[in-house]
mmCIF file of C-alpha atoms in Angstrom:
data_model
loop_
_atom_site.group_PDB
_atom_site.id
_atom_site.type_symbol
_atom_site.label_atom_id
_atom_site.label_comp_id
_atom_site.label_asym_id
_atom_site.label_seq_id
_atom_site.Cartn_x
_atom_site.Cartn_y
_atom_site.Cartn_z
ATOM 1 C CA UNK A 1 -18.522 -13.640 -37.122
ATOM 2 C CA UNK A 2 -16.751 -13.917 -34.331
ATOM 3 C CA UNK A 3 -13.626 -16.016 -33.647
ATOM 4 C CA UNK A 4 -14.511 -18.216 -31.649
ATOM 5 C CA UNK A 5 -12.071 -21.037 -30.222
ATOM 6 C CA UNK A 6 -9.784 -20.789 -32.584
ATOM 7 C CA UNK A 7 -6.563 -19.877 -31.548
ATOM 8 C CA UNK A 8 -6.986 -15.597 -32.444
ATOM 9 C CA UNK A 9 -3.685 -15.445 -35.010
ATOM 10 C CA UNK A 10 -4.920 -18.425 -36.637
ATOM 11 C CA UNK A 11 -8.262 -17.584 -36.863
ATOM 12 C CA UNK A 12 -7.319 -13.438 -38.475
ATOM 13 C CA UNK A 13 -4.835 -15.074 -41.002
ATOM 14 C CA UNK A 14 -7.998 -17.378 -42.026
ATOM 15 C CA UNK A 15 -10.268 -14.501 -42.566
ATOM 16 C CA UNK A 16 -7.880 -12.413 -44.664
ATOM 17 C CA UNK A 17 -7.442 -15.674 -46.274
ATOM 18 C CA UNK A 18 -10.976 -15.744 -46.829
ATOM 19 C CA UNK A 19 -11.327 -12.099 -48.733
ATOM 20 C CA UNK A 20 -8.075 -12.759 -50.303
ATOM 21 C CA UNK A 21 -4.891 -11.586 -48.502
ATOM 22 C CA UNK A 22 -6.457 -8.313 -47.110
ATOM 23 C CA UNK A 23 -9.035 -6.967 -46.031
ATOM 24 C CA UNK A 24 -10.548 -3.623 -46.016
ATOM 25 C CA UNK A 25 -11.248 -1.907 -43.269
ATOM 26 C CA UNK A 26 -13.525 1.283 -43.232
ATOM 27 C CA UNK A 27 -13.075 4.698 -43.148
ATOM 28 C CA UNK A 28 -12.897 8.146 -41.294
ATOM 29 C CA UNK A 29 -16.483 7.574 -39.328
ATOM 30 C CA UNK A 30 -16.554 11.220 -37.733
ATOM 31 C CA UNK A 31 -15.708 12.278 -41.388
ATOM 32 C CA UNK A 32 -18.638 10.917 -43.046
ATOM 33 C CA UNK A 33 -20.913 11.827 -39.636
ATOM 34 C CA UNK A 34 -20.227 15.619 -40.315
ATOM 35 C CA UNK A 35 -20.553 14.933 -44.254
ATOM 36 C CA UNK A 36 -24.387 13.799 -42.739
ATOM 37 C CA UNK A 37 -24.490 17.144 -40.473
ATOM 38 C CA UNK A 38 -23.604 15.850 -37.472
ATOM 39 C CA UNK A 39 -22.067 18.683 -35.346
ATOM 40 C CA UNK A 40 -18.842 16.765 -33.748
ATOM 41 C CA UNK A 41 -17.909 20.130 -32.126
ATOM 42 C CA UNK A 42 -18.137 18.470 -28.736
ATOM 43 C CA UNK A 43 -15.737 16.865 -26.097
ATOM 44 C CA UNK A 44 -17.008 13.505 -26.923
ATOM 45 C CA UNK A 45 -16.621 14.178 -30.489
ATOM 46 C CA UNK A 46 -17.884 10.834 -32.716
ATOM 47 C CA UNK A 47 -19.195 9.467 -29.412
ATOM 48 C CA UNK A 48 -22.054 12.051 -29.131
ATOM 49 C CA UNK A 49 -23.952 10.661 -32.111
ATOM 50 C CA UNK A 50 -24.351 8.149 -29.598
ATOM 51 C CA UNK A 51 -27.133 9.929 -27.693
ATOM 52 C CA UNK A 52 -27.764 11.985 -29.963
ATOM 53 C CA UNK A 53 -28.165 10.256 -33.770
ATOM 54 C CA UNK A 54 -27.573 6.639 -33.173
ATOM 55 C CA UNK A 55 -29.263 5.788 -36.622
ATOM 56 C CA UNK A 56 -27.003 7.990 -38.208
ATOM 57 C CA UNK A 57 -24.295 6.278 -36.980
ATOM 58 C CA UNK A 58 -25.704 2.839 -38.353
ATOM 59 C CA UNK A 59 -26.160 4.565 -42.009
ATOM 60 C CA UNK A 60 -22.309 5.365 -42.268
ATOM 61 C CA UNK A 61 -21.209 2.057 -41.232
ATOM 62 C CA UNK A 62 -23.651 0.591 -43.592
ATOM 63 C CA UNK A 63 -22.424 2.515 -46.217
ATOM 64 C CA UNK A 64 -18.903 1.346 -45.811
ATOM 65 C CA UNK A 65 -19.926 -2.444 -45.479
ATOM 66 C CA UNK A 66 -21.537 -1.436 -49.061
ATOM 67 C CA UNK A 67 -18.767 0.277 -50.383
ATOM 68 C CA UNK A 68 -16.662 -2.747 -49.290
ATOM 69 C CA UNK A 69 -15.835 -2.683 -46.241
ATOM 70 C CA UNK A 70 -14.683 -6.291 -44.709
ATOM 71 C CA UNK A 71 -13.939 -4.612 -40.811
ATOM 72 C CA UNK A 72 -16.015 -1.616 -39.268
ATOM 73 C CA UNK A 73 -14.984 -0.030 -36.328
ATOM 74 C CA UNK A 74 -17.392 0.942 -33.806
ATOM 75 C CA UNK A 75 -18.445 4.434 -32.775
ATOM 76 C CA UNK A 76 -16.767 4.274 -29.155
ATOM 77 C CA UNK A 77 -13.212 6.375 -30.501
ATOM 78 C CA UNK A 78 -13.730 8.822 -27.718
ATOM 79 C CA UNK A 79 -16.579 7.006 -25.685
ATOM 80 C CA UNK A 80 -15.151 6.590 -21.931
ATOM 81 C CA UNK A 81 -17.022 6.596 -18.312
ATOM 82 C CA UNK A 82 -15.001 9.435 -17.613
ATOM 83 C CA UNK A 83 -16.314 11.555 -20.274
ATOM 84 C CA UNK A 84 -19.788 10.515 -20.277
ATOM 85 C CA UNK A 85 -20.061 10.980 -16.275
ATOM 86 C CA UNK A 86 -18.404 14.686 -17.410
ATOM 87 C CA UNK A 87 -21.916 15.156 -19.998
ATOM 88 C CA UNK A 88 -24.294 14.158 -16.524
ATOM 89 C CA UNK A 89 -24.010 10.509 -17.338
ATOM 90 C CA UNK A 90 -24.269 8.036 -14.378
ATOM 91 C CA UNK A 91 -21.292 4.496 -14.568
ATOM 92 C CA UNK A 92 -24.076 2.753 -15.793
ATOM 93 C CA UNK A 93 -25.492 4.601 -18.483
ATOM 94 C CA UNK A 94 -21.803 5.027 -19.859
ATOM 95 C CA UNK A 95 -21.501 1.619 -19.718
ATOM 96 C CA UNK A 96 -24.844 0.936 -21.820
ATOM 97 C CA UNK A 97 -23.588 3.640 -24.275
ATOM 98 C CA UNK A 98 -20.290 1.805 -24.745
ATOM 99 C CA UNK A 99 -22.122 -1.453 -25.603
ATOM 100 C CA UNK A 100 -24.383 0.364 -27.724
ATOM 101 C CA UNK A 101 -21.493 1.390 -30.218
ATOM 102 C CA UNK A 102 -21.012 -2.142 -30.924
ATOM 103 C CA UNK A 103 -24.600 -3.342 -30.911
ATOM 104 C CA UNK A 104 -25.065 -0.555 -33.894
ATOM 105 C CA UNK A 105 -22.259 -1.810 -35.551
ATOM 106 C CA UNK A 106 -23.351 -5.134 -35.426
ATOM 107 C CA UNK A 107 -26.798 -4.094 -36.851
ATOM 108 C CA UNK A 108 -25.367 -2.746 -39.690
ATOM 109 C CA UNK A 109 -23.398 -5.955 -40.203
ATOM 110 C CA UNK A 110 -27.049 -7.648 -39.763
ATOM 111 C CA UNK A 111 -28.285 -5.285 -42.478
ATOM 112 C CA UNK A 112 -25.505 -5.816 -44.847
ATOM 113 C CA UNK A 113 -26.109 -9.633 -44.730
ATOM 114 C CA UNK A 114 -29.918 -9.266 -45.122
ATOM 115 C CA UNK A 115 -30.169 -6.720 -47.572
ATOM 116 C CA UNK A 116 -32.907 -7.562 -50.530
ATOM 117 C CA UNK A 117 -32.702 -6.627 -53.991
ATOM 118 C CA UNK A 118 -36.297 -4.444 -53.570
ATOM 119 C CA UNK A 119 -35.460 -3.152 -50.399
ATOM 120 C CA UNK A 120 -33.739 0.312 -49.686
ATOM 121 C CA UNK A 121 -30.638 0.121 -49.931
ATOM 122 C CA UNK A 122 -28.635 -1.709 -53.014
ATOM 123 C CA UNK A 123 -25.507 -3.244 -53.547
ATOM 124 C CA UNK A 124 -24.872 -2.751 -56.844
ATOM 125 C CA UNK A 125 -23.471 -4.605 -60.458
ATOM 126 C CA UNK A 126 -21.604 -7.098 -59.605
ATOM 127 C CA UNK A 127 -21.209 -6.458 -55.260
ATOM 128 C CA UNK A 128 -23.721 -9.237 -54.729
ATOM 129 C CA UNK A 129 -20.707 -11.740 -53.424
ATOM 130 C CA UNK A 130 -19.945 -8.980 -50.567
ATOM 131 C CA UNK A 131 -22.783 -10.338 -48.852
ATOM 132 C CA UNK A 132 -21.160 -13.939 -48.526
ATOM 133 C CA UNK A 133 -17.814 -12.959 -46.917
ATOM 134 C CA UNK A 134 -16.963 -12.040 -43.369
ATOM 135 C CA UNK A 135 -16.967 -9.039 -41.763
ATOM 136 C CA UNK A 136 -15.959 -8.118 -38.529
ATOM 137 C CA UNK A 137 -16.501 -5.785 -36.004
ATOM 138 C CA UNK A 138 -13.921 -3.673 -33.873
ATOM 139 C CA UNK A 139 -14.936 -1.743 -30.699
ATOM 140 C CA UNK A 140 -12.656 0.572 -30.842
ATOM 141 C CA UNK A 141 -10.707 2.495 -27.987
ATOM 142 C CA UNK A 142 -9.248 5.473 -28.169
ATOM 143 C CA UNK A 143 -5.657 6.938 -26.745
ATOM 144 C CA UNK A 144 -5.871 8.709 -23.338
ATOM 145 C CA UNK A 145 -4.938 11.824 -25.075
ATOM 146 C CA UNK A 146 -8.300 11.780 -26.852
ATOM 147 C CA UNK A 147 -10.231 11.636 -23.830
ATOM 148 C CA UNK A 148 -8.445 14.912 -22.679
ATOM 149 C CA UNK A 149 -9.157 16.237 -26.436
ATOM 150 C CA UNK A 150 -6.259 18.633 -26.248
ATOM 151 C CA UNK A 151 -4.445 17.367 -28.992
ATOM 152 C CA UNK A 152 -1.975 15.284 -26.532
ATOM 153 C CA UNK A 153 -3.044 11.981 -28.807
ATOM 154 C CA UNK A 154 -1.018 13.801 -31.841
ATOM 155 C CA UNK A 155 1.886 14.032 -29.849
ATOM 156 C CA UNK A 156 1.449 11.606 -27.188
ATOM 157 C CA UNK A 157 2.948 14.141 -24.454
ATOM 158 C CA UNK A 158 0.878 13.620 -21.295
ATOM 159 C CA UNK A 159 3.091 15.298 -18.925
ATOM 160 C CA UNK A 160 5.303 13.515 -15.577
ATOM 161 C CA UNK A 161 2.150 13.118 -13.808
ATOM 162 C CA UNK A 162 1.245 10.107 -16.117
ATOM 163 C CA UNK A 163 2.337 6.790 -15.628
ATOM 164 C CA UNK A 164 1.504 3.312 -16.675
ATOM 165 C CA UNK A 165 -0.407 2.875 -13.540
ATOM 166 C CA UNK A 166 -2.451 5.699 -14.140
ATOM 167 C CA UNK A 167 -3.407 4.661 -17.788
ATOM 168 C CA UNK A 168 -4.425 1.006 -16.443
ATOM 169 C CA UNK A 169 -6.591 2.813 -14.506
ATOM 170 C CA UNK A 170 -7.814 4.771 -17.009
ATOM 171 C CA UNK A 171 -8.282 2.440 -19.245
ATOM 172 C CA UNK A 172 -9.444 -0.754 -17.259
ATOM 173 C CA UNK A 173 -13.115 -0.707 -16.991
ATOM 174 C CA UNK A 174 -13.557 0.909 -20.823
ATOM 175 C CA UNK A 175 -11.669 -2.075 -22.372
ATOM 176 C CA UNK A 176 -13.488 -5.123 -19.730
ATOM 177 C CA UNK A 177 -16.567 -3.505 -21.242
ATOM 178 C CA UNK A 178 -16.279 -3.227 -24.928
ATOM 179 C CA UNK A 179 -14.429 -6.761 -24.590
ATOM 180 C CA UNK A 180 -17.734 -8.044 -23.750
ATOM 181 C CA UNK A 181 -20.503 -5.990 -26.207
ATOM 182 C CA UNK A 182 -20.158 -9.078 -28.556
ATOM 183 C CA UNK A 183 -17.116 -7.227 -30.707
ATOM 184 C CA UNK A 184 -15.209 -9.509 -32.539
ATOM 185 C CA UNK A 185 -11.680 -7.516 -31.417
ATOM 186 C CA UNK A 186 -10.862 -4.307 -30.269
ATOM 187 C CA UNK A 187 -9.088 -2.352 -31.981
ATOM 188 C CA UNK A 188 -6.335 0.181 -30.148
ATOM 189 C CA UNK A 189 -6.281 3.483 -32.070
ATOM 190 C CA UNK A 190 -4.321 6.247 -32.881
ATOM 191 C CA UNK A 191 -1.583 4.763 -29.810
ATOM 192 C CA UNK A 192 0.994 8.065 -29.398
ATOM 193 C CA UNK A 193 3.774 6.346 -27.447
ATOM 194 C CA UNK A 194 4.952 3.132 -25.832
ATOM 195 C CA UNK A 195 3.855 3.696 -22.420
ATOM 196 C CA UNK A 196 0.326 3.123 -23.409
ATOM 197 C CA UNK A 197 0.907 0.624 -25.288
ATOM 198 C CA UNK A 198 2.553 -1.839 -22.563
ATOM 199 C CA UNK A 199 -0.528 -0.775 -20.399
ATOM 200 C CA UNK A 200 -2.849 -2.267 -22.808
ATOM 201 C CA UNK A 201 -0.740 -4.943 -23.009
ATOM 202 C CA UNK A 202 -1.097 -5.595 -19.478
ATOM 203 C CA UNK A 203 -4.289 -5.071 -19.274
ATOM 204 C CA UNK A 204 -5.184 -7.629 -22.203
ATOM 205 C CA UNK A 205 -3.200 -10.222 -20.177
ATOM 206 C CA UNK A 206 -4.347 -9.469 -16.489
ATOM 207 C CA UNK A 207 -7.900 -8.441 -17.238
ATOM 208 C CA UNK A 208 -8.385 -12.364 -19.155
ATOM 209 C CA UNK A 209 -9.583 -10.326 -22.175
ATOM 210 C CA UNK A 210 -11.428 -13.335 -24.233
ATOM 211 C CA UNK A 211 -11.172 -11.285 -27.453
ATOM 212 C CA UNK A 212 -8.218 -10.295 -29.603
ATOM 213 C CA UNK A 213 -6.898 -6.979 -30.047
ATOM 214 C CA UNK A 214 -4.902 -4.535 -33.060
ATOM 215 C CA UNK A 215 -2.624 -1.988 -31.888
ATOM 216 C CA UNK A 216 -2.442 0.653 -34.199
ATOM 217 C CA UNK A 217 0.221 3.735 -33.843
ATOM 218 C CA UNK A 218 0.463 7.175 -35.024
ATOM 219 C CA UNK A 219 3.740 8.121 -36.098
ATOM 220 C CA UNK A 220 5.281 11.579 -37.203
ATOM 221 C CA UNK A 221 7.916 10.044 -39.642
ATOM 222 C CA UNK A 222 9.314 6.782 -40.683
ATOM 223 C CA UNK A 223 10.368 5.484 -37.453
ATOM 224 C CA UNK A 224 9.200 6.947 -34.503
ATOM 225 C CA UNK A 225 5.362 7.590 -33.321
ATOM 226 C CA UNK A 226 4.173 10.557 -31.984
ATOM 227 C CA UNK A 227 5.771 11.174 -29.209
ATOM 228 C CA UNK A 228 9.644 10.203 -30.530
ATOM 229 C CA UNK A 229 8.910 6.961 -29.309
ATOM 230 C CA UNK A 230 10.507 4.361 -32.212
ATOM 231 C CA UNK A 231 8.279 2.535 -34.010
ATOM 232 C CA UNK A 232 10.346 -0.822 -33.720
ATOM 233 C CA UNK A 233 10.374 -0.303 -29.674
ATOM 234 C CA UNK A 234 6.189 0.308 -29.936
ATOM 235 C CA UNK A 235 5.865 -2.798 -32.128
ATOM 236 C CA UNK A 236 8.004 -5.021 -31.042
ATOM 237 C CA UNK A 237 5.894 -3.848 -27.157
ATOM 238 C CA UNK A 238 2.569 -5.340 -29.385
ATOM 239 C CA UNK A 239 4.229 -7.844 -30.489
ATOM 240 C CA UNK A 240 5.063 -9.811 -27.012
ATOM 241 C CA UNK A 241 1.214 -10.048 -26.858
ATOM 242 C CA UNK A 242 -0.699 -13.085 -27.699
ATOM 243 C CA UNK A 243 -3.961 -11.416 -28.024
ATOM 244 C CA UNK A 244 -2.634 -9.119 -30.408
ATOM 245 C CA UNK A 245 -2.778 -10.150 -34.141
ATOM 246 C CA UNK A 246 -2.573 -7.262 -35.681
ATOM 247 C CA UNK A 247 0.198 -4.368 -35.693
ATOM 248 C CA UNK A 248 0.215 -0.929 -37.998
ATOM 249 C CA UNK A 249 -0.539 2.504 -38.267
ATOM 250 C CA UNK A 250 -3.388 5.287 -37.978
ATOM 251 C CA UNK A 251 -3.933 8.900 -38.678
ATOM 252 C CA UNK A 252 -0.356 9.170 -40.180
ATOM 253 C CA UNK A 253 0.000 11.064 -43.435
ATOM 254 C CA UNK A 254 0.709 8.437 -46.226
ATOM 255 C CA UNK A 255 3.889 9.794 -47.354
ATOM 256 C CA UNK A 256 5.628 8.234 -43.925
ATOM 257 C CA UNK A 257 3.308 4.652 -45.129
ATOM 258 C CA UNK A 258 5.485 2.687 -47.085
ATOM 259 C CA UNK A 259 8.426 3.782 -44.763
ATOM 260 C CA UNK A 260 6.655 2.461 -41.707
ATOM 261 C CA UNK A 261 5.583 -0.880 -43.035
ATOM 262 C CA UNK A 262 9.004 -1.695 -43.882
ATOM 263 C CA UNK A 263 10.379 -1.094 -39.894
ATOM 264 C CA UNK A 264 7.169 -3.017 -37.969
ATOM 265 C CA UNK A 265 8.029 -5.693 -40.297
ATOM 266 C CA UNK A 266 11.187 -6.004 -38.793
ATOM 267 C CA UNK A 267 9.281 -5.781 -35.741
ATOM 268 C CA UNK A 268 6.558 -8.536 -36.107
ATOM 269 C CA UNK A 269 5.077 -11.391 -38.816
ATOM 270 C CA UNK A 270 1.956 -10.383 -37.590
ATOM 271 C CA UNK A 271 -0.327 -8.854 -40.066
ATOM 272 C CA UNK A 272 -0.068 -5.202 -40.471
ATOM 273 C CA UNK A 273 -3.454 -2.775 -40.413
ATOM 274 C CA UNK A 274 -2.949 0.519 -42.558
ATOM 275 C CA UNK A 275 -5.042 3.492 -42.076
ATOM 276 C CA UNK A 276 -3.542 6.953 -42.946
ATOM 277 C CA UNK A 277 -4.648 10.263 -42.556
ATOM 278 C CA UNK A 278 -5.247 13.018 -45.874
ATOM 279 C CA UNK A 279 -1.622 14.239 -44.574
ATOM 280 C CA UNK A 280 -2.911 17.408 -42.710
ATOM 281 C CA UNK A 281 -1.813 18.335 -39.239
ATOM 282 C CA UNK A 282 -3.955 18.887 -36.621
ATOM 283 C CA UNK A 283 -3.295 22.001 -34.696
ATOM 284 C CA UNK A 284 -4.495 22.242 -30.937
ATOM 285 C CA UNK A 285 -4.576 25.708 -30.495
ATOM 286 C CA UNK A 286 -7.660 25.885 -33.080
ATOM 287 C CA UNK A 287 -8.843 22.351 -32.514
ATOM 288 C CA UNK A 288 -9.132 21.491 -36.421
ATOM 289 C CA UNK A 289 -6.551 20.086 -39.156
ATOM 290 C CA UNK A 290 -4.754 22.039 -40.951
ATOM 291 C CA UNK A 291 -3.601 21.591 -45.196
ATOM 292 C CA UNK A 292 0.822 20.345 -45.225
ATOM 293 C CA UNK A 293 2.075 21.714 -48.606
ATOM 294 C CA UNK A 294 2.125 19.208 -50.517
ATOM 295 C CA UNK A 295 5.078 17.166 -51.811
ATOM 296 C CA UNK A 296 6.224 14.777 -54.836
ATOM 297 C CA UNK A 297 6.057 12.161 -51.722
ATOM 298 C CA UNK A 298 2.403 13.091 -50.476
ATOM 299 C CA UNK A 299 1.055 11.663 -53.971
ATOM 300 C CA UNK A 300 1.988 8.341 -53.109
ATOM 301 C CA UNK A 301 -0.637 7.134 -51.239
ATOM 302 C CA UNK A 302 -2.562 4.148 -49.922
ATOM 303 C CA UNK A 303 -6.102 4.222 -51.713
ATOM 304 C CA UNK A 304 -8.029 2.287 -49.230
ATOM 305 C CA UNK A 305 -7.408 1.206 -45.481
ATOM 306 C CA UNK A 306 -6.664 -2.080 -45.016
ATOM 307 C CA UNK A 307 -5.018 -4.951 -42.766
ATOM 308 C CA UNK A 308 -2.793 -7.914 -44.720
ATOM 309 C CA UNK A 309 -0.076 -10.236 -44.761
ATOM 310 C CA UNK A 310 2.668 -9.045 -46.149
#
């Protein structure tokens, strides 16, 4: 679809109005890849499938579109030049794999728009109109902690040696590549602290990035991101950047979402994007998600991932 030459904030609002005021964001990519047999026990996580099973990624994207998603997110969350180089790929090959993540998502969108009643994919009763709705492809950028694969993306504790400049140096080329990949926007996901949000803002402004972005933070309660930084302060950082067209929360227990929406709305009038997790806690030592004790509050949750005007 793309935003063309329109002001990106206006274009995002137009997109949301076209889909009824609230757009459905796809679900967990890695969860579905594993459900189809992919082994993601790897530092590259879902990005491993860009090498081993790209067709499976395309299938999962398409499944989400058939289910009603208006936005699909590329398999580039843990795709970094540094991570691919550690696996023996050259810099050029690493950048090509990041391009590939968006190309696969765009291919899935093209297939969806051209579904034929007698083809291998069907939309089911009452869903034919979905093919006429606009679909956005968001290029995912995970936090520095995701690359470290030590659980720090869920704590925001990168140590004193990581500064604003080192974070910018880490993300710069990755952002440049994905911004030129054909994606409609950049999804900065699971942002755990204020300093990384500030690094993203400066990179967007310094590198003349021509597509918009959304910022999605990971929170530990209704008022703070996982590092302890205030969600109000973090949302204000995102709000100050004209290239940011939505602000929100992901990878956060559903019981905190309502309060976080109220907090974010105090800092910005931009659309809010929400895609919580199942309510489990990540155990960095065991490298797995651990179920939390259910409470009455955990039963109040959002039934799907969305971005909308609240």
